[in-house]
Coordinates of C-alpha atoms and ligand atoms in Angstrom, one line a residue:
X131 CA 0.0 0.0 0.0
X132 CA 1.4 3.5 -0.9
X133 CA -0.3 6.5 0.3
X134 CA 0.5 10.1 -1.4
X135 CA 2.1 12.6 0.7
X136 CA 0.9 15.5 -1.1
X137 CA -2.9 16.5 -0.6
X138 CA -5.3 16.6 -3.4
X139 CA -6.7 20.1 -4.1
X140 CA -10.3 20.8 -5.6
X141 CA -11.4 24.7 -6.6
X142 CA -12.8 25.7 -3.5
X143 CA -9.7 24.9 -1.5
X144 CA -7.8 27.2 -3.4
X145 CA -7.7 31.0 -4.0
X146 CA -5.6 32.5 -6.6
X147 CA -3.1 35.1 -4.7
X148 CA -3.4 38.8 -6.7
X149 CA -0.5 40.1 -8.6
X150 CA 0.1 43.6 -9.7
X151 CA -1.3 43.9 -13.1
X152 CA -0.3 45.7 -16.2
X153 CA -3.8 45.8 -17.5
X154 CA -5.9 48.7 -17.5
X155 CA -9.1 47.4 -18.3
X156 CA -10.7 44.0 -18.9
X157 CA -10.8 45.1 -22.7
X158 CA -7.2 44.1 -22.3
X159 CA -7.2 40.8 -22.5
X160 CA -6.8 37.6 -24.8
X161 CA -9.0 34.4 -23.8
X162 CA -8.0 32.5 -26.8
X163 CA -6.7 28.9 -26.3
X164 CA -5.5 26.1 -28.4
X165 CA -8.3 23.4 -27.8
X166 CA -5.9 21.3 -29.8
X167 CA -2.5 22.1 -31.9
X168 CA -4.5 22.8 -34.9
X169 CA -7.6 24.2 -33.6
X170 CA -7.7 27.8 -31.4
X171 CA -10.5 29.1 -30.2
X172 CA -11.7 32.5 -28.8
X173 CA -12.9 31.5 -25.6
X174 CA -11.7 28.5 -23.7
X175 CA -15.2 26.7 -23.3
X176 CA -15.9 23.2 -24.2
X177 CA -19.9 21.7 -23.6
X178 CA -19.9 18.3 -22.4
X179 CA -20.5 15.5 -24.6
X180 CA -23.6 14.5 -22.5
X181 CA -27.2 13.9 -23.9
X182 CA -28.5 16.1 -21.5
X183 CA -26.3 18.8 -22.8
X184 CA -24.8 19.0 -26.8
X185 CA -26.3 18.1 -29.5
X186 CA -26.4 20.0 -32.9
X187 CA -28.2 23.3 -31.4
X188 CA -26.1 23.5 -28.5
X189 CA -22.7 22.7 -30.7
X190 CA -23.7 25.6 -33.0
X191 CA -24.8 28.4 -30.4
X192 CA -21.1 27.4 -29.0
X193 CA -18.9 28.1 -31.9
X194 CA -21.3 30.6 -32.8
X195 CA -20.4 32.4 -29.3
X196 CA -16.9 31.2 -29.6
X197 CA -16.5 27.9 -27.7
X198 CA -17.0 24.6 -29.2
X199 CA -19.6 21.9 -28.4
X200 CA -18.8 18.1 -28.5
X201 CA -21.9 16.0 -29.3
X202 CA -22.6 12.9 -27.6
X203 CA -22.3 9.9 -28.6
X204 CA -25.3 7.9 -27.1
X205 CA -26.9 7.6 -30.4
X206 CA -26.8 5.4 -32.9
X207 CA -23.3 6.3 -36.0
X208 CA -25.9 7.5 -38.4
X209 CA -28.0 10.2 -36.1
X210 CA -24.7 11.5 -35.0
X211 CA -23.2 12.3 -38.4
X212 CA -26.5 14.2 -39.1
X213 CA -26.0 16.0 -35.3
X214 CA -22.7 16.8 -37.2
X215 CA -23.7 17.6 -40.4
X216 CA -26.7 20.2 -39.1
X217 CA -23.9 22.1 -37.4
X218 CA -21.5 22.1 -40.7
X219 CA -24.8 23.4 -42.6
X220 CA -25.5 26.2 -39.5
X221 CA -24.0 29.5 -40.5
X222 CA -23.7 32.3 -38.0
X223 CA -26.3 34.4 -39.5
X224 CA -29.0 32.1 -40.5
X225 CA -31.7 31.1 -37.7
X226 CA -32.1 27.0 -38.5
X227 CA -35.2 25.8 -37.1
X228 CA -37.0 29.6 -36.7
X229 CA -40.1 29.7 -34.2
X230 CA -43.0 28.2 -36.5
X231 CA -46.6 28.0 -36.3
X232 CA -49.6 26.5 -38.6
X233 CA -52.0 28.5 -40.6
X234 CA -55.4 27.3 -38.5
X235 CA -53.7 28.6 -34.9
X236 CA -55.2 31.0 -33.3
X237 CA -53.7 35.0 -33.6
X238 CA -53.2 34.5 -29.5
X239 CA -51.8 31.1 -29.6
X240 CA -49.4 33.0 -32.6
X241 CA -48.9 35.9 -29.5
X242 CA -48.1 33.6 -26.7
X243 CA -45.4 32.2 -28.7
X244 CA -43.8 35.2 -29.8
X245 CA -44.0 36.1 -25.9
X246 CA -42.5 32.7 -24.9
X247 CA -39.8 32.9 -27.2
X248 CA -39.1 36.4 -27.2
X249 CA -39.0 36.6 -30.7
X250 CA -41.1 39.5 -33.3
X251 CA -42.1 37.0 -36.0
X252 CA -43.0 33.3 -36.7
X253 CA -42.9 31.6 -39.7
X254 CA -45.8 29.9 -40.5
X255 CA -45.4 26.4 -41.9
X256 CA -47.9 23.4 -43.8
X257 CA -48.3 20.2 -42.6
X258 CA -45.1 19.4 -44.5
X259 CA -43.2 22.4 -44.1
X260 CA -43.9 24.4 -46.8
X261 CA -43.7 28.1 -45.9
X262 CA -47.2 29.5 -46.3
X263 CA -46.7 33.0 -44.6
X264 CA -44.9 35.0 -41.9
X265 CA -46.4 36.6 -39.4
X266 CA -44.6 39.5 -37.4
X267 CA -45.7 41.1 -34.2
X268 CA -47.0 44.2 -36.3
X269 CA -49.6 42.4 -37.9
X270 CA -50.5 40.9 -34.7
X271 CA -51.2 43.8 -32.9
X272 CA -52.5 45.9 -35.7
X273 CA -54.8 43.0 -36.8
X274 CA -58.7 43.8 -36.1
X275 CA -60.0 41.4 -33.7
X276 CA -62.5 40.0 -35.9
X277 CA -59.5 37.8 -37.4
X278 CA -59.9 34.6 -36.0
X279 CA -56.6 32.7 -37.2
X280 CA -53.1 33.0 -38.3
X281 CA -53.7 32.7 -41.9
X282 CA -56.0 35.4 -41.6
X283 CA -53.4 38.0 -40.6
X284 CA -49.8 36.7 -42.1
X285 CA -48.7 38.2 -45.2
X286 CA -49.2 35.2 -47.8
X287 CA -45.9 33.2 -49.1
X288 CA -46.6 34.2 -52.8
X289 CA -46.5 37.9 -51.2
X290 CA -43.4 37.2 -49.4
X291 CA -39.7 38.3 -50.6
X292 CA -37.4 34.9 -50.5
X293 CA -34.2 33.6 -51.3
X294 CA -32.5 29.7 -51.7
X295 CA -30.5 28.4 -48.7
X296 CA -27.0 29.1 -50.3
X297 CA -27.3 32.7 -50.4
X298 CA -24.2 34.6 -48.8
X299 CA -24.4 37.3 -46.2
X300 CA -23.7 40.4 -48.9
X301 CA -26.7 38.8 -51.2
X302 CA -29.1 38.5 -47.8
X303 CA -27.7 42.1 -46.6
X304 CA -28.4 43.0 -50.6
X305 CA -32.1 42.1 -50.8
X306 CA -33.1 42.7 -47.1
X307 CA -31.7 46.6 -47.5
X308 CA -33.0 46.7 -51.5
X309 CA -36.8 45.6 -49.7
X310 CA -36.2 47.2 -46.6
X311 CA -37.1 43.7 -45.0
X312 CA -36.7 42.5 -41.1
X313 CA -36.7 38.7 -42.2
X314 CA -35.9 37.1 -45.2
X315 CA -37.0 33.2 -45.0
X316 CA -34.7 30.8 -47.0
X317 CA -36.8 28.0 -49.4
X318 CA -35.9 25.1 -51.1
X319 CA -37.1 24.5 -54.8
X320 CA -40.1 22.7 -53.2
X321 CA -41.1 25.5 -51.1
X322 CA -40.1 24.2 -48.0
X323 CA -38.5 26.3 -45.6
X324 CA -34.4 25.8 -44.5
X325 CA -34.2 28.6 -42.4
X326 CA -34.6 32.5 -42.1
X327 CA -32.1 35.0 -41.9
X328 CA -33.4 38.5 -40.0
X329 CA -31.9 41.9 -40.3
X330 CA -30.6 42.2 -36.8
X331 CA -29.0 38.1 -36.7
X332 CA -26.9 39.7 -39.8
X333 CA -25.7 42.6 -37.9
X334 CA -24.7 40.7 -35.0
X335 CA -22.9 38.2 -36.9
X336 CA -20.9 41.2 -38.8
X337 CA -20.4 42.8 -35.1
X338 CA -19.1 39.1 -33.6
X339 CA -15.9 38.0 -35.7
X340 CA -15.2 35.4 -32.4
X341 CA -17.4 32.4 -34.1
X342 CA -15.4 29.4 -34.2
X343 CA -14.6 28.4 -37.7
X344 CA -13.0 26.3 -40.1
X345 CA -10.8 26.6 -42.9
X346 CA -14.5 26.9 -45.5
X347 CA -16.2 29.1 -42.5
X348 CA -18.2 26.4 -41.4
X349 CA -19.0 26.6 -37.8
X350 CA -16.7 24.2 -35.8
X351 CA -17.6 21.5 -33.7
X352 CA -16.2 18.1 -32.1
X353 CA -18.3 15.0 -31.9
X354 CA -17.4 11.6 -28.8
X355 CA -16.4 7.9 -29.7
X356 CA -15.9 5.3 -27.5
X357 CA -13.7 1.9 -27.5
X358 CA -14.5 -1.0 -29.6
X359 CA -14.3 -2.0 -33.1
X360 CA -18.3 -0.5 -34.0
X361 CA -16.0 2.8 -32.4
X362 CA -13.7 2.6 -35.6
X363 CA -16.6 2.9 -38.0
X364 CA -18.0 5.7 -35.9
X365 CA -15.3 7.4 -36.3
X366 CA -14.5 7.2 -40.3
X367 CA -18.4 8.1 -40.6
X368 CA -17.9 11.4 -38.3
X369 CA -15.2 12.5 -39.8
X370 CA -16.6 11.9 -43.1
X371 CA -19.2 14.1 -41.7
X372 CA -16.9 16.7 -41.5
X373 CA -16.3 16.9 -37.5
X374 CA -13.7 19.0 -36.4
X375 CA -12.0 16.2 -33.7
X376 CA -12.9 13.6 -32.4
X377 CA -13.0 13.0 -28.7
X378 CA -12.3 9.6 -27.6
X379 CA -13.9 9.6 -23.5
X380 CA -14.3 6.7 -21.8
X381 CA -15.0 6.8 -18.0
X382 CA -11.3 5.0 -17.4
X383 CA -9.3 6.8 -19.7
X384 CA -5.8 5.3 -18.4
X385 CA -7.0 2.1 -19.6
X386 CA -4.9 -0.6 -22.1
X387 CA -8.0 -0.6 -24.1
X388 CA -8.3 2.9 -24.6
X389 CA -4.7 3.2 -25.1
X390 CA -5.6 0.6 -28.0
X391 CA -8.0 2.6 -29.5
X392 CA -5.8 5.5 -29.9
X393 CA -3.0 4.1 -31.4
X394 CA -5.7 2.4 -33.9
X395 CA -7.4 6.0 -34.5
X396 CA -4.1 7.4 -35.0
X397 CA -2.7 4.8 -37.7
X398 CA -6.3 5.2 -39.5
X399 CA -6.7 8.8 -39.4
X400 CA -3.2 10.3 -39.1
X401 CA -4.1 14.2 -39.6
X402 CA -7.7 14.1 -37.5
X403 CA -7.8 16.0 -34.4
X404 CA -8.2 13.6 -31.5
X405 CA -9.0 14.3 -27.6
X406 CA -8.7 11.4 -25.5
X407 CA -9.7 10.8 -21.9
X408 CA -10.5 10.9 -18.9
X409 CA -7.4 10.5 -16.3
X410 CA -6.5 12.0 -14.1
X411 CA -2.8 11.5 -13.5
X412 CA 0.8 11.9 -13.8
X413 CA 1.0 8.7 -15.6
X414 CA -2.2 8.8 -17.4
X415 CA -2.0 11.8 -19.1
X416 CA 1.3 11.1 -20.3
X417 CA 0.4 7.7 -21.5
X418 CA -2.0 9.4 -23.4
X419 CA 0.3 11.9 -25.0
X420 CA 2.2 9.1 -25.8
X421 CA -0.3 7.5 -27.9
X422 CA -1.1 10.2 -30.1
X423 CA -3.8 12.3 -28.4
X424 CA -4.3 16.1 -29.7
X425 CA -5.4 17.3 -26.3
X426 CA -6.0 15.3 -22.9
X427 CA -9.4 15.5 -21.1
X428 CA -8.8 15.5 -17.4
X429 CA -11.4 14.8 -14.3
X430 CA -12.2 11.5 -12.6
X431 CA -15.5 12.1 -10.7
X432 CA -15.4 16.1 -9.9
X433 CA -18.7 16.4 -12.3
X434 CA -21.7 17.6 -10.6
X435 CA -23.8 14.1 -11.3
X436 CA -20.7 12.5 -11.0
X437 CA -20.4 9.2 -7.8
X438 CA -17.9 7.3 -9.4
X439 CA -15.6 8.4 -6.5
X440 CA -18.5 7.3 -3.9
X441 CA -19.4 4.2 -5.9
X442 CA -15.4 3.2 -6.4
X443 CA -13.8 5.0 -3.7
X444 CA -11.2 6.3 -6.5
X445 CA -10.7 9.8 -8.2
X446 CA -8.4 12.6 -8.0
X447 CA -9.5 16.1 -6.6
X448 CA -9.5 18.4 -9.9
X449 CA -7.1 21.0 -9.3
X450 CA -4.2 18.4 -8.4
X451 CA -5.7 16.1 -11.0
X452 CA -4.9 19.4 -13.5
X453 CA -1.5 19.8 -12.6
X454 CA -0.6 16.4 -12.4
X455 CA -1.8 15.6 -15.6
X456 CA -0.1 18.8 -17.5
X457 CA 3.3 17.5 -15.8
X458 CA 2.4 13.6 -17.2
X459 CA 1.9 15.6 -21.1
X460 CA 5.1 17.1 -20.0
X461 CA 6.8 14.0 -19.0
X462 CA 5.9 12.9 -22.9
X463 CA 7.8 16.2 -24.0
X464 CA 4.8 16.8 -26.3
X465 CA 3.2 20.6 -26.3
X466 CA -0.4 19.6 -26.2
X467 CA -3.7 21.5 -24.5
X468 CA -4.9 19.7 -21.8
X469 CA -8.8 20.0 -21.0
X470 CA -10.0 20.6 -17.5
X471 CA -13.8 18.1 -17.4
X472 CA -16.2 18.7 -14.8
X473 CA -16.8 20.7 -11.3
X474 CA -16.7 24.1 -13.3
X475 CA -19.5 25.6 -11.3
X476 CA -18.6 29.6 -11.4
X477 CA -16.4 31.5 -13.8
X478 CA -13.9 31.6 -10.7
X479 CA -13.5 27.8 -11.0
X480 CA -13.1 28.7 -14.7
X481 CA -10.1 30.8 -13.8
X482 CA -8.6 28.4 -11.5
X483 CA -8.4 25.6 -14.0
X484 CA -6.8 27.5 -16.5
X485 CA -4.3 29.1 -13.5
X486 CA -3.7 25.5 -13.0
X487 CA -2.8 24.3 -15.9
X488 CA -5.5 23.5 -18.4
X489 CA -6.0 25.4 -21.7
X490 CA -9.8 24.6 -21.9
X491 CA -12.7 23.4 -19.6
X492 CA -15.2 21.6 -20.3
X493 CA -18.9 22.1 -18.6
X494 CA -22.1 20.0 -18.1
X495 CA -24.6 21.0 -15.9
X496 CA -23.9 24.7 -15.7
X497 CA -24.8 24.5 -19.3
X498 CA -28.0 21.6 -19.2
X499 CA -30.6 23.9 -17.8
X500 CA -30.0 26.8 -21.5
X501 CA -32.6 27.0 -24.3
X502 CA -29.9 25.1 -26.7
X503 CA -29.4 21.8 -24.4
X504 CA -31.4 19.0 -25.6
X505 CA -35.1 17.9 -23.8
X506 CA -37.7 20.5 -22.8
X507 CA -37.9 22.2 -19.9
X508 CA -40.3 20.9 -17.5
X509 CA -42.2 23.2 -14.6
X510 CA -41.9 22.5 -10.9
X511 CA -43.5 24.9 -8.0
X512 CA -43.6 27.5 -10.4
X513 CA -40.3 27.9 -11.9
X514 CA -38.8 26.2 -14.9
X515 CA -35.8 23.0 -14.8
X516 CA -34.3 21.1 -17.3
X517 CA -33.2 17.6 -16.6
X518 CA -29.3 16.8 -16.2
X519 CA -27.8 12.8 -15.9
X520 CA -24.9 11.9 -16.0
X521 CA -24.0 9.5 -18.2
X522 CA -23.5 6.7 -15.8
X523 CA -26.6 7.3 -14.7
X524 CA -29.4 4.4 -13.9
X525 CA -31.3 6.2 -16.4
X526 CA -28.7 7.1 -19.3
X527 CA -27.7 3.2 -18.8
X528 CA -31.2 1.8 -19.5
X529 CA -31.7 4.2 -22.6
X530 CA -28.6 3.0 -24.0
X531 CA -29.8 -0.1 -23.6
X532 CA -33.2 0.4 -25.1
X533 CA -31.5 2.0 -28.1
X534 CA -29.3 -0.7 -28.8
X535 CA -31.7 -3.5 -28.2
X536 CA -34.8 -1.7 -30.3
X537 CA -38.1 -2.1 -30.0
X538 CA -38.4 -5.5 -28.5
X539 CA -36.0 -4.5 -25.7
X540 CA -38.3 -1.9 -24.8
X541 CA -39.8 -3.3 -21.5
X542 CA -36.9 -4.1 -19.3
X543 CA -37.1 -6.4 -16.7
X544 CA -36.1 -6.1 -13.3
X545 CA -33.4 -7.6 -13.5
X546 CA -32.0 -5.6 -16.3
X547 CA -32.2 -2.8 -13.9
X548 CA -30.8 -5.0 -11.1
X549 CA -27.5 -5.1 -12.8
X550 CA -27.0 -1.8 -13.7
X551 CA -24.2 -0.3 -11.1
X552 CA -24.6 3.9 -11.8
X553 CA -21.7 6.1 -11.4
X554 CA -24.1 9.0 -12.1
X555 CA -27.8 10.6 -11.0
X556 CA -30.3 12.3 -12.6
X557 CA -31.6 15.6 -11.5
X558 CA -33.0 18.9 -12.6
X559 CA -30.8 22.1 -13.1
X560 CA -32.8 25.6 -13.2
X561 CA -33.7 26.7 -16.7
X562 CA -30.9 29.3 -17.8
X563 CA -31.9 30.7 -20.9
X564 CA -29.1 31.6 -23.9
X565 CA -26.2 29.6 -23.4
X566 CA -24.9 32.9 -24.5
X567 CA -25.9 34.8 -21.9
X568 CA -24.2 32.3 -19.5
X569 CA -21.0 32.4 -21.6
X570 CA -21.0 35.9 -21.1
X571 CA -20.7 36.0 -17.6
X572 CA -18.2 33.2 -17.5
X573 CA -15.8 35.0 -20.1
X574 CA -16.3 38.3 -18.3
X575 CA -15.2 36.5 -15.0
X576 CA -12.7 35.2 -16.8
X577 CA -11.5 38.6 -18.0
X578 CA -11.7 40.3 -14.5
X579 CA -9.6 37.2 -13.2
X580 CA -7.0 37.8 -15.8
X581 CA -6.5 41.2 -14.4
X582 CA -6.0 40.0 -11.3
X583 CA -3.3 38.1 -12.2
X584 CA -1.6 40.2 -14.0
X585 CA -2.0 38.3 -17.7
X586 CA -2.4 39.3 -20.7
X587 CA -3.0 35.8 -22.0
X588 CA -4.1 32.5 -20.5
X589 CA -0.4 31.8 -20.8
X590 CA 0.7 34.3 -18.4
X591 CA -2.2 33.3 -16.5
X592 CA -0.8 30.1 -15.5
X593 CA 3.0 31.3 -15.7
X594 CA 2.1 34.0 -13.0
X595 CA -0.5 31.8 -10.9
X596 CA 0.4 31.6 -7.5
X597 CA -2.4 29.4 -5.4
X598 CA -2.9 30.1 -1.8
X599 CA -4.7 26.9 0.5
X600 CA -7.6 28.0 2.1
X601 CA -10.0 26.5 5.3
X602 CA -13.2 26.2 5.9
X603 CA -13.2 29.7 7.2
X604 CA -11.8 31.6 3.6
X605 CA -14.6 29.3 1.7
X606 CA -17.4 30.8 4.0
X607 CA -15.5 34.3 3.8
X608 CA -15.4 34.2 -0.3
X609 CA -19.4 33.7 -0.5
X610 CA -21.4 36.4 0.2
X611 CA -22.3 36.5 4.2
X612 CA -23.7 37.9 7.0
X613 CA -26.9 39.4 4.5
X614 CA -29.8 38.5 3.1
X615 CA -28.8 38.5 -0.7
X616 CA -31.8 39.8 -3.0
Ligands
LIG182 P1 -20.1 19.1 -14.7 O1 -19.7 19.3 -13.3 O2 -19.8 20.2 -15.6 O3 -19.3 17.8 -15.2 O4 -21.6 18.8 -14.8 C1 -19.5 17.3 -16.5 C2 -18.6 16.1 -16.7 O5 -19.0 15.0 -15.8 C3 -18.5 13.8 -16.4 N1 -19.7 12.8 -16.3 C4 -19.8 11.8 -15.4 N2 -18.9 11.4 -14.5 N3 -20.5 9.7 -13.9 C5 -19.3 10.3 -13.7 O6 -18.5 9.9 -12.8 C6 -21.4 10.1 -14.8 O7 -22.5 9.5 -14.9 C7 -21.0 11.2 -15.6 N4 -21.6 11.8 -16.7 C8 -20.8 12.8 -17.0 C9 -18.1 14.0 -17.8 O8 -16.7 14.0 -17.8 C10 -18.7 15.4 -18.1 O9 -18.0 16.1 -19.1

């Protein structure tokens, strides 16, 4: 039996000590970071390849704001390479799936919606997607109230200016100035709608040059594999796709299997991008680095539905599992990012991990309860929650299941749930809105914590970080206290 000397650090038993600072405002600073050697982006925020939190609408609002989104892989090859191919289709300034309604709803069904989704206009949409009309909050309120339904008050398709799906910004900016337009919705041949591009999305996508993009200006975006042979196939298919990287995760990263894989992944695809984890060691992440990985995805059981450490009794508190694991890529004398996974539960902890040693975080829960996560959002006393699991969860387990088996599998028996041993839970997270809003506030943390150390860059972040061990005591001191917050 060995026991470590040294004691194993999470976020909140750290603070990061101030250091006089260059920086005059939080302008100042540069939040890129190298997610991998070949790919940077402008702020250092990965969301989690969970199936409570990225699929294709999450994976484009992050690269959109900046970030990147990886999307899980707990469906079956062919569903994924479509989660992967609606985010290579996305382009900044065109609204996907815009707020729809059908011609026979009612003018305050057509109001609530616009209310709900705090948008000024719905498309409105056939049976089989055809456009058939818009309707904008104008016509709404200046409709007389002897109109009874939406096709009553939209202005008619054959009425309507559009344009095909492949039209660039300048033509879209071209047309919506030349018709002094608000929205311009995007038809196929068959009249069915592929999108809608509005005046003010074009603006803001001119005024935000942070979108994370590829070499063809496609919005970038990773997709997770796991171990096995089917895993191989996977793979070929999503990078066929068009994924960015590839993010090998397994629960047990430091494992000869996944070692396996790596080295197989690497001989097949020599110039993809690939991520590989978890560990969270010395040893691990340089056996990783050793066998090829792009980037190393670090955190045994500091994730908010995470028990694997209560179930197993093993994992590594984050902030020494972070340094340990950029000495292990060091130990490989390769010069790649390493990914901090998990626990990120304020921009603070955000800073800390990069301080630390990671180039990137990624984040589950704090991002499971926005508008882009998958599943609705479900009311409870009142307020609204969207579900989180983890995917070790009793529940993620028996869906898994359920998918792979098909239909006839659908009614599992007892036993089936007997033998399921979850390293997760399930639970609700309060409904957040934007993921963008959220991002926001994390990057301006981020920025103000920057300052505070003195950096410029997330480099001279970590080369000036000096942590400083705190007790009980500072973590009660750090929180508001002593009021009653409003
Ligand atoms: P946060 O704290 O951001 O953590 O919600 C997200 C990360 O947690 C990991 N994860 C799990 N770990 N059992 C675990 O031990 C699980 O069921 C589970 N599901 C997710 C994963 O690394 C994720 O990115």
């Amino acid at each position: 039996m060995k026991i470590r000397q040294q004691k194993g650090l999470t976020f909140d038993d750290v603070l990061l000590v101030p250091k006089r600072s260059p920086l005059r405002s939080r302008r100042d600073v540069d939040t890129s970071a190298r997610l991998t050697p070949a790919i940077s982006l402008c702020i250092p925020i990965i969301s989690a390849n969970m199936d409570t939190v990225t699929e294709a609408k999450m994976a484009i609002a992050m690269a959109r704001a900046g970030g990147i989104g990886i999307i899980h892989r707990f469906m079956t090859v062919e569903q994924q390479a479509q989660q992967v191919s609606k985010v290579k289709r996305a382009r900044s300034f065109v609204v996907e799936d815009p707020c729809s309604i059908p011609p026979e709803a009612s003018i305050a069904e057509a109001t609530r919606l616009m209310d709900e989704h705090d948008v000024g206009g719905l498309v409105v949409l056939a049976a089989d997607r055809r456009l058939v009309g818009l309707l904008t909050r104008r016509d709404v309120l200046l409709a007389p109230s002897s109109l009874a339904s939406v096709a009553e008050a939209m202005t008619p398709a054959e009425r309507l200016v559009t344009a095909t799906p492949a039209i660039s910004p300048a033509e879209a900016q071209r047309i919506l100035y030349e018709h002094r337009l608000e929205k311009l919705p995007l038809v196929t041949e068959e009249g069915v709608l592929a999108g809608l591009i509005t005046a003010q999305d074009l603006i803001k996508s001119r005024k935000n040059p942070h979108a994370s993009v590829d070499a063809k200006g496609r919005l970038r975006m990773g997709a997770a594999i796991g171990v096995g042979t089917a895993e191989m196939r996977r793979a070929e298919v999503l990078l066929a796709a068009g994924t960015d990287v590839l993010v090998l995760d397994i629960a047990h990263g430091h494992a000869d299997h996944c070692l396996d894989m790596l080295v197989a992944l690497r001989q097949a695809f020599p110039a993809a991008q690939l991520i590989a984890g978890n560990v969270a060691t010395r040893e691990g992440a340089r056996d990783l680095a050793e066998a090829g990985a792009d980037a190393i995805k670090v955190g045994i059981g500091p994730g908010s539905i995470c028990t694997t450490r209560i179930v197993t009794g093993f994992g590594v508190p984050q902030i020494t599992a972070i340094t340990e694991s950029v000495a292990g890529v060091q130990d490989s004398g390769r010069d790649i990012p390493v990914i901090a996974d998990g626990g990120i539960k304020t921009s603070g902890d955000l800073v800390k991990a990069l301080a630390a040693g990671a180039s990137t975080v990624m984040i589950g829960s704090l991002f499971a309860g926005c508008e882009e996560s998958p599943g609705a959002h479900v009311i409870r006393h009142g307020q609204k929650f969207k579900v989180v699991r983890g995917m070790a969860s009793l529940g993620a387990a028996m869906g898994r299941k359920q998918a792979e088996g098909g239909e006839n599998e659908s009614a599992e028996s007892q036993e089936d749930w007997d033998k399921v041993v979850p390293e997760g839970v399930e639970a609700v997270v309060p409904y957040r809105g934007h993921v963008r809003e959220i991002l926001y506030q994390m990057v301006g943390g981020l920025r103000s914590g920057m300052s505070y150390g003195g950096a410029r860059t997330i480099a001279e972040l970590r080369t000036n970080a000096e942590f400083i061990e705190i007790t009980a005591a500072g973590v009660r001191e750090s929180h508001s206290h002593d009021v009653n917050t409003v």
